[in-house]
XYZ file of C-alpha atoms in Angstrom:
213
model
C 123.367 78.388 74.540
C 121.439 75.331 73.439
C 121.650 73.344 70.219
C 118.275 72.473 68.711
C 117.584 70.428 65.609
C 114.148 70.785 64.045
C 113.459 67.523 62.210
C 110.182 68.326 60.503
C 109.650 68.784 56.770
C 106.507 70.900 57.175
C 107.658 74.454 56.569
C 105.009 76.108 58.713
C 105.792 73.919 61.724
C 109.530 74.400 61.275
C 109.116 78.170 61.038
C 106.948 78.278 64.175
C 109.397 76.135 66.150
C 112.355 78.191 65.024
C 110.580 81.396 66.057
C 109.821 79.882 69.441
C 113.384 78.730 70.009
C 114.981 81.973 68.850
C 113.283 83.961 71.582
C 116.552 83.098 73.279
C 119.168 84.638 70.981
C 121.867 82.313 72.298
C 120.136 79.218 70.953
C 121.530 77.612 67.815
C 118.660 76.273 65.683
C 119.310 73.841 62.841
C 116.952 72.078 60.447
C 116.786 68.616 58.898
C 114.191 67.463 56.363
C 115.113 63.771 56.230
C 116.954 61.103 58.195
C 120.240 61.598 56.309
C 120.333 65.313 57.133
C 119.431 64.585 60.745
C 122.247 62.064 61.029
C 124.742 64.534 59.561
C 123.707 67.231 62.041
C 123.894 64.838 64.984
C 127.423 63.869 64.000
C 128.392 67.540 64.325
C 126.145 68.438 67.257
C 125.701 65.274 69.310
C 124.614 67.150 72.408
C 121.394 68.666 71.157
C 117.623 68.616 71.515
C 115.945 67.102 68.469
C 112.345 68.098 67.845
C 111.106 65.368 65.532
C 107.888 64.561 63.699
C 108.519 60.835 63.349
C 105.540 60.342 61.016
C 107.047 62.680 58.401
C 110.545 61.178 58.397
C 111.950 58.138 56.622
C 112.479 55.916 59.646
C 111.811 52.229 59.005
C 110.260 51.638 62.419
C 110.554 52.512 66.094
C 113.635 50.318 66.452
C 115.577 52.406 63.927
C 114.772 55.534 65.929
C 115.843 53.874 69.164
C 119.129 52.761 67.594
C 119.820 56.344 66.545
C 119.048 57.620 70.044
C 121.438 55.063 71.546
C 124.154 56.086 69.107
C 123.842 59.719 70.182
C 123.330 59.216 73.902
C 123.778 62.910 74.761
C 120.798 63.893 72.614
C 117.320 64.570 73.992
C 114.284 64.013 71.768
C 110.918 65.728 71.606
C 108.457 63.733 69.522
C 106.088 66.358 68.137
C 103.427 64.949 65.840
C 99.770 64.897 64.833
C 99.431 61.140 65.052
C 101.462 58.538 66.942
C 100.163 55.034 67.630
C 99.780 53.544 71.086
C 102.192 50.702 70.315
C 104.855 53.113 69.016
C 104.539 55.372 72.035
C 104.773 52.522 74.492
C 107.799 50.994 72.791
C 109.750 54.247 72.621
C 108.835 55.575 76.051
C 109.494 52.290 77.817
C 112.797 51.765 75.988
C 114.382 55.152 76.659
C 114.018 58.147 78.975
C 115.468 60.381 76.256
C 112.073 60.847 74.572
C 109.456 63.453 75.386
C 106.066 63.361 73.656
C 103.671 66.161 72.748
C 101.065 66.558 70.000
C 100.950 69.427 67.514
C 97.362 70.403 68.276
C 98.016 70.953 71.987
C 98.406 74.479 73.413
C 101.724 76.232 72.806
C 102.523 75.975 76.524
C 102.618 72.160 76.266
C 105.085 72.338 73.367
C 107.227 74.861 75.221
C 107.152 72.726 78.378
C 108.229 69.629 76.429
C 111.172 71.511 74.912
C 112.166 73.008 78.272
C 112.080 69.584 79.928
C 114.206 68.069 77.157
C 116.691 70.942 77.432
C 117.064 70.161 81.134
C 117.533 66.459 80.444
C 114.111 65.549 81.795
C 111.258 63.748 80.071
C 107.869 65.272 79.322
C 104.948 63.064 78.275
C 101.704 64.898 77.604
C 98.498 63.663 79.201
C 97.017 62.401 75.923
C 100.003 60.173 75.229
C 99.851 58.804 78.780
C 96.138 58.073 78.411
C 96.707 56.330 75.070
C 99.319 54.022 76.591
C 97.154 53.236 79.623
C 94.124 52.532 77.410
C 96.115 50.034 75.358
C 97.365 48.324 78.504
C 93.813 48.029 79.823
C 92.617 46.613 76.500
C 95.387 44.035 76.488
C 94.565 43.086 80.066
C 90.988 42.373 78.988
C 92.098 40.247 76.029
C 92.046 36.517 76.881
C 95.397 34.779 76.560
C 95.464 31.787 74.238
C 98.305 29.304 74.169
C 100.480 29.002 71.061
C 98.707 25.765 70.161
C 95.275 27.350 70.573
C 96.216 30.279 68.344
C 97.501 27.881 65.689
C 94.213 25.972 65.843
C 92.229 29.192 65.423
C 94.369 30.009 62.379
C 93.713 26.543 60.962
C 89.960 26.968 61.475
C 90.136 30.368 59.762
C 91.772 28.663 56.779
C 88.729 26.403 56.496
C 90.302 23.250 57.904
C 88.139 20.688 59.647
C 88.797 19.132 63.043
C 90.032 15.976 61.300
C 92.375 18.021 59.090
C 93.836 19.805 62.110
C 94.238 16.567 64.042
C 96.058 14.902 61.150
C 98.388 17.871 60.548
C 99.327 18.199 64.213
C 99.478 14.458 64.932
C 96.738 14.785 67.533
C 93.546 12.894 68.170
C 90.225 14.391 67.140
C 89.265 14.360 70.817
C 92.330 16.488 71.723
C 91.540 19.035 69.004
C 87.924 19.218 70.171
C 89.184 19.838 73.722
C 91.326 22.707 72.423
C 88.292 24.128 70.577
C 86.213 24.038 73.749
C 88.969 25.774 75.711
C 89.281 28.431 73.009
C 85.535 29.088 73.004
C 85.470 29.261 76.804
C 88.375 31.723 76.992
C 86.922 33.956 74.299
C 83.367 33.733 75.575
C 82.006 32.580 72.211
C 79.855 29.673 71.053
C 80.780 29.101 67.418
C 83.888 28.831 65.249
C 82.717 31.857 63.277
C 82.617 33.980 66.446
C 86.033 32.676 67.532
C 87.580 33.593 64.185
C 86.058 37.078 64.251
C 87.467 37.601 67.744
C 90.902 36.342 66.695
C 90.799 38.571 63.626
C 90.098 41.674 65.722
C 92.798 40.682 68.228
C 95.374 40.340 65.453
C 95.942 36.621 65.999
C 94.829 35.806 62.467
C 96.217 37.492 59.358
C 93.511 38.864 57.005
C 94.865 36.703 54.182
C 94.130 33.631 56.320
C 90.611 34.699 57.183
C 88.337 32.164 55.543
C 84.792 32.899 56.680
């Protein structure tokens, strides 16, 4: 007999999962519609498989989910969702082997395989999730690395500050700031401050509220 907790507040999904799990009459299937109910069930049934749609639950962030998984170390997790971000997937999968990942629009066999793997204490990561993680890694590998000082200078430029302003604020010479600007342009493969700021904006180095141009 296996203990399964369906943590999904979409009734149709919950009904389908329960029907799938109850093909084995010995399985005990429980439901939770929010984090508080899930926590209460885990306290009673710590050795269980949780099938969770993270996007529909009231978790603050990935860290809060990881803390919960560490607290209930005997629990296996199947993340079943329509939409999970690359950064979330990478953080959760790299942090713990307790998490399997499958998307709701995949064939039923993929969902069943993910649940079976979790039941056996193994991890299942569907091909799409793997490809998403690899694509993000490749994108990051292509992104030039700026030093902390260079990023701060890009932010200052985005705020409309001149070379003299930046030099005065950072107690540097104008020549040193210009050298940093040249290095930034070279690393990013751009020719103007406007292009550098646009690149930094897309890369997430500059907050939108600081974007001047």
